[in-house]
C-alpha positions as CSV (number, residue, x, y, z in Angstrom):
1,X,-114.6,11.8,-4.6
2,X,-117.2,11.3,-2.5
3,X,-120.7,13.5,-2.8
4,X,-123.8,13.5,-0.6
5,X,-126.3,14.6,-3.1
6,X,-128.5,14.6,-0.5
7,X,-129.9,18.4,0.3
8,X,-130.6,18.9,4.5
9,X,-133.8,20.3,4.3
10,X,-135.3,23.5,6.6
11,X,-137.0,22.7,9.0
12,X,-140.5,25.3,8.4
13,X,-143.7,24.6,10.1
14,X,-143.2,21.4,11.7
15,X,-141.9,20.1,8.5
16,X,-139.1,19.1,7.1
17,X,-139.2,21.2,3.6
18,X,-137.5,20.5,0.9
19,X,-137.3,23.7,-1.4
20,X,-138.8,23.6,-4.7
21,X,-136.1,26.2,-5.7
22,X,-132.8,26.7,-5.2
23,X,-131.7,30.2,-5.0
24,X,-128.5,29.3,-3.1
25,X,-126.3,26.2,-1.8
26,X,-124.2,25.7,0.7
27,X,-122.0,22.8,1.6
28,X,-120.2,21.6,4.2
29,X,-116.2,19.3,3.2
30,X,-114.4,17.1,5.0
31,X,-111.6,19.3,6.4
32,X,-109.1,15.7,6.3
33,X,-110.4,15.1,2.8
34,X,-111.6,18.4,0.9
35,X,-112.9,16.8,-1.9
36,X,-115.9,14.8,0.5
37,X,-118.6,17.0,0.7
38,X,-120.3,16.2,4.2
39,X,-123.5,17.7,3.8
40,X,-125.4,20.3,1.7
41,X,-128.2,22.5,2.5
42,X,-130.4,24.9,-0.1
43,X,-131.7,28.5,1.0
44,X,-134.7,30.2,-1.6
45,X,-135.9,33.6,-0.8
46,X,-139.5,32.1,-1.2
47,X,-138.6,30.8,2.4
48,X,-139.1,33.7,4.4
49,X,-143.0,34.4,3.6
50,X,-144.0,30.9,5.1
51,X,-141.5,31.1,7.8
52,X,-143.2,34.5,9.1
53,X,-146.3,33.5,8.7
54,X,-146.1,30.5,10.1
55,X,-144.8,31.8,13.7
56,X,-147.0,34.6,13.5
57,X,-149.7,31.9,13.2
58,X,-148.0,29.4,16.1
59,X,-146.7,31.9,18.0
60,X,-150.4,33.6,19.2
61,X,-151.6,30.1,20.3
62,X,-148.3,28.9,22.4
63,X,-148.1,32.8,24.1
64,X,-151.7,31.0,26.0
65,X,-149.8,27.2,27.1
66,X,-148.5,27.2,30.4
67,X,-145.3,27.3,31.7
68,X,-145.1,23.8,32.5
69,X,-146.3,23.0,29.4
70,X,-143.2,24.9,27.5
71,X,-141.3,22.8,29.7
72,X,-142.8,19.9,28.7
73,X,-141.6,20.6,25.4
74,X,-138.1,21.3,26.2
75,X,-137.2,18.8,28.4
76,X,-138.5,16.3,25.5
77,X,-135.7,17.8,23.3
78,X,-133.2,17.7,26.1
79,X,-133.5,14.1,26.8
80,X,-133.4,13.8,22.6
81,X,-130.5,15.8,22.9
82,X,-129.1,13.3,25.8
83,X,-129.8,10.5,24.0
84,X,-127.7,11.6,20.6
85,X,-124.8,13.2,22.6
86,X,-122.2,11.2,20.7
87,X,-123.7,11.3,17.5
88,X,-124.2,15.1,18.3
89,X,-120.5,15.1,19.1
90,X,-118.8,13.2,16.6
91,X,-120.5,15.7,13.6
92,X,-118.9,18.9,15.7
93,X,-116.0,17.2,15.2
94,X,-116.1,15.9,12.0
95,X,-117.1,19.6,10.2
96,X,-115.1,21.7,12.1
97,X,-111.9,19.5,12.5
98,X,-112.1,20.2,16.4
99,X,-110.4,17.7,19.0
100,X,-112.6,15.7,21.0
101,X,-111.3,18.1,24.1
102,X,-113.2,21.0,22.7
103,X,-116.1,19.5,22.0
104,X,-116.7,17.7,24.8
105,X,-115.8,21.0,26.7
106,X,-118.3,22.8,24.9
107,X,-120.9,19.7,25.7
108,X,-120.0,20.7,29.2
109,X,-121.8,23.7,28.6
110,X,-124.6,22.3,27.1
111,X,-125.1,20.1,29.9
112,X,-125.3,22.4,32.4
113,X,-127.4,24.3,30.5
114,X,-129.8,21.3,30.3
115,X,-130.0,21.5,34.0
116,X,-130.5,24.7,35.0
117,X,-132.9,25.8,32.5
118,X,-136.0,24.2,34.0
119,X,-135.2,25.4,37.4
120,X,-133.9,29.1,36.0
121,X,-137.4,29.4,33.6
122,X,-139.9,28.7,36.7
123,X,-137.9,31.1,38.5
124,X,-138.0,34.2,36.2
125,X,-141.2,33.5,34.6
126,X,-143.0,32.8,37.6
127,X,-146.0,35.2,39.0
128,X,-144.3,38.0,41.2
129,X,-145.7,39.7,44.0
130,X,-145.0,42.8,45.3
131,X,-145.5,44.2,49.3
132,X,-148.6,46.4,48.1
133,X,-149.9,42.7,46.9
134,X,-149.9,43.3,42.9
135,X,-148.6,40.9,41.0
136,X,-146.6,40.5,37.7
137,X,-144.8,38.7,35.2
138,X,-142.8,38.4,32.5
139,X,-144.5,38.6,28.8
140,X,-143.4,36.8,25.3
141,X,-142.0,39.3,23.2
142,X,-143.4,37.6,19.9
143,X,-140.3,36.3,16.9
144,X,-137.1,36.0,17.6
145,X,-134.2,35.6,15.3
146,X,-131.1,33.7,16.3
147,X,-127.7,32.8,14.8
148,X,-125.1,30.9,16.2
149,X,-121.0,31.1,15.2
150,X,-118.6,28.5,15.1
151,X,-116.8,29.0,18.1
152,X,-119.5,27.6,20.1
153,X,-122.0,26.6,17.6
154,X,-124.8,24.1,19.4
155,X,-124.5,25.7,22.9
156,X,-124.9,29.3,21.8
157,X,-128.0,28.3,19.8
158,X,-129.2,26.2,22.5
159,X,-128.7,29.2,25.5
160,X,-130.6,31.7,23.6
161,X,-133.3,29.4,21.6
162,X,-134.4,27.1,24.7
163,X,-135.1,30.7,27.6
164,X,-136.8,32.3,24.5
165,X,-139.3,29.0,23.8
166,X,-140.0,29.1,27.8
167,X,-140.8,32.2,27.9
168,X,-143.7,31.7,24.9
169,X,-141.8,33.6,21.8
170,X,-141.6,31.7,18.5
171,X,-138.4,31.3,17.3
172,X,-136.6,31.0,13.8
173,X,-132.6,29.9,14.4
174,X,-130.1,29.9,11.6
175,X,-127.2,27.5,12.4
176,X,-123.0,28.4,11.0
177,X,-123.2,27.2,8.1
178,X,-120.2,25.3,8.6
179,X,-122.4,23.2,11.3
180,X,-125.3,21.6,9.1
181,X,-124.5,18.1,10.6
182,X,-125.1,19.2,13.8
183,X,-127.7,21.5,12.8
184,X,-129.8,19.1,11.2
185,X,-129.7,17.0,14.8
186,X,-131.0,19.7,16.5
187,X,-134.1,20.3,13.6
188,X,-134.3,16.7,14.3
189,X,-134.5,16.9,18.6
190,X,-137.3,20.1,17.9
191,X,-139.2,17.5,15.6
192,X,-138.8,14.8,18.2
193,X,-140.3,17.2,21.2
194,X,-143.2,18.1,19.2
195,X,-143.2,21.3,19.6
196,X,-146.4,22.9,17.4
197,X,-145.5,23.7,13.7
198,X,-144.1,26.8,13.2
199,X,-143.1,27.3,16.8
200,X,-140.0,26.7,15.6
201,X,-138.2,27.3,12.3
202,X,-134.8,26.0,11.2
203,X,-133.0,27.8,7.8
204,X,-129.5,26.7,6.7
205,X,-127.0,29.5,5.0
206,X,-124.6,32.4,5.6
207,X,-124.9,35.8,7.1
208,X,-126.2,36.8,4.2
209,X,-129.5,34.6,4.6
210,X,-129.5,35.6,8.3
211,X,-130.0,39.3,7.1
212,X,-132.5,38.1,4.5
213,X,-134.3,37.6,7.7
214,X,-133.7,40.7,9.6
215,X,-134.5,42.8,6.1
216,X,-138.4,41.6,6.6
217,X,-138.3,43.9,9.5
218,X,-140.7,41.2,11.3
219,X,-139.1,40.3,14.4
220,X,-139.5,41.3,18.1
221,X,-136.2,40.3,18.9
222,X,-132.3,39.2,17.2
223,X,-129.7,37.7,18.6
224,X,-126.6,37.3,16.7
225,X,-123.1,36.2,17.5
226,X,-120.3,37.0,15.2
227,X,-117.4,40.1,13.9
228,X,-117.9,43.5,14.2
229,X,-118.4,43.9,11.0
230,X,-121.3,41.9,11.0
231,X,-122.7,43.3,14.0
232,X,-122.7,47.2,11.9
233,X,-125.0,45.7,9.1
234,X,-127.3,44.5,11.4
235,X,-127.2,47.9,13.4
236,X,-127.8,49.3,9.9
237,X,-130.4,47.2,8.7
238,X,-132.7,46.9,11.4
239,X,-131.9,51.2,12.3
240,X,-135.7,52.3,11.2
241,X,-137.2,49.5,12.5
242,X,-139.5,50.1,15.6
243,X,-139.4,48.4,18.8
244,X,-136.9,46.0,17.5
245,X,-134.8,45.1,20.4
246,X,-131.2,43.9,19.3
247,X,-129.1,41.7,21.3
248,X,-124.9,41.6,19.2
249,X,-122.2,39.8,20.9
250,X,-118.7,40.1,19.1
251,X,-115.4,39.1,19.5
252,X,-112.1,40.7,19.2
253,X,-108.8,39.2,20.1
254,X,-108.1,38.6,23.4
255,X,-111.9,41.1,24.3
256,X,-115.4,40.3,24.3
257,X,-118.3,42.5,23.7
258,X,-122.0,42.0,23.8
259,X,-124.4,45.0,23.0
260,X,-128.3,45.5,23.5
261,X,-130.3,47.8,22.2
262,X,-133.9,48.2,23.3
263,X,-135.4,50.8,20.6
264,X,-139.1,51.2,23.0
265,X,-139.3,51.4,26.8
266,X,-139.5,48.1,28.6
């Protein structure tokens, strides 16, 4: 039997943090061997205060960078991202037991994300002008939540996390938690691009951690892909929450649903 005692840590304010307390852990076997444990990663409810907090904090400061400066920032993790591919690859295979044909189809995705983001972000974050001569644009909304599932787990963090850093919001992402190999690359590409602490915030754990989250009733935004069922709580939890703008996608067999709900006029 082999064990990693090694814990993956969060990734909390530019930092990798270990916790001092355990409240939960999660672990991630070898599906050929279910007696290796691959990875483990830790959650404590003591999290969530310095999370907050710190993208409060980092989040009023990179609202004021530039646009090209955001990009700066992403196109540092992209090339991170680039440069890891097979690494990046081989632990989507190894925890979830996929065939290199479904990875590298969902890579695909990822690189095409890679290249159109920079392009699609100066496009819809750019001033606008109107006939009468006023101009406009887009403003951050403030902290978003994501959470990605296992169908698609790095490229339906990546699609929601990298438009949301563009557009200036700070962002906390909680991986599948059967994905903390390739989770812990991406906390590693964020730390790589130097993005300022607390900008961006990686936690480990289930859906239950995820809602630990929602429950502060601190974010702007939540974006969560997973069942039905899953999709009511968070309906539920965040239902007296003000302004909290909801983006669900689902899946049912052989139909797929995604559902927004704006609480305040745009």
């Amino acid at each position: 039997m082999t064990v990693n005692l090694n814990l993956i840590p969060p990734y909390i304010n530019g930092n990798f943090h270990p916790s001092n307390k355990t409240e939960r852990l999660f672990s991630v076997y070898n599906p050929a061997n279910p007696s290796d444990i691959l990875a483990t990663a830790s959650w404590s409810k003591e999290l969530v205060d310095p999370v907050l907090q710190g993208m409060k904090t980092a989040q009023k400061k990179f609202r004021t960078t530039s646009l090209d400066e955001r990009l700066g920032y992403i196109k540092k993790l992209i090339g991170f991202l680039k440069e890891n591919a097979e690494e990046i690859k081989s632990n989507m295979m190894l925890e979830l037991a996929r065939s290199r044909v479904a990875v590298e189809e969902e890579w695909a995705l990822c690189e095409k994300l890679f290249f159109a983001i920079p392009e699609f972000c100066k496009q819809a974050l750019s001033v606008k002008r109107d006939e009468e001569g006023w101009e406009w644009q887009y403003a951050p909304l403030g902290l978003v939540l994501v959470s990605s599932n296992i169908a698609l787990p790095v490229y339906t963090l990546l699609c929601s996390v990298l438009p949301s850093l563009a557009a200036g919001n700070a962002v906390c992402m909680r991986p599948s938690s059967h994905c903390l190999l390739s989770g812990s690359l991406l906390a590693s590409g964020f730390h790589q691009a130097s993005f300022p602490p607390g900008v961006v915030q990686i936690v480990y754990g289930d859906f239950e951690v995820f809602r630990r989250l929602v429950l502060s009733h601190q974010f702007d935004t939540i974006l969560y892909t997973g069942g039905e069922e899953s999709l009511e709580q968070i309906r539920r939890d965040t239902s007296t929450q003000q302004n909290a703008r909801l983006v669900l996608c689902g899946g049912e067999i052989g139909r797929a649903s995604c559902r927004e709900r704006v609480s305040s006029p745009v």
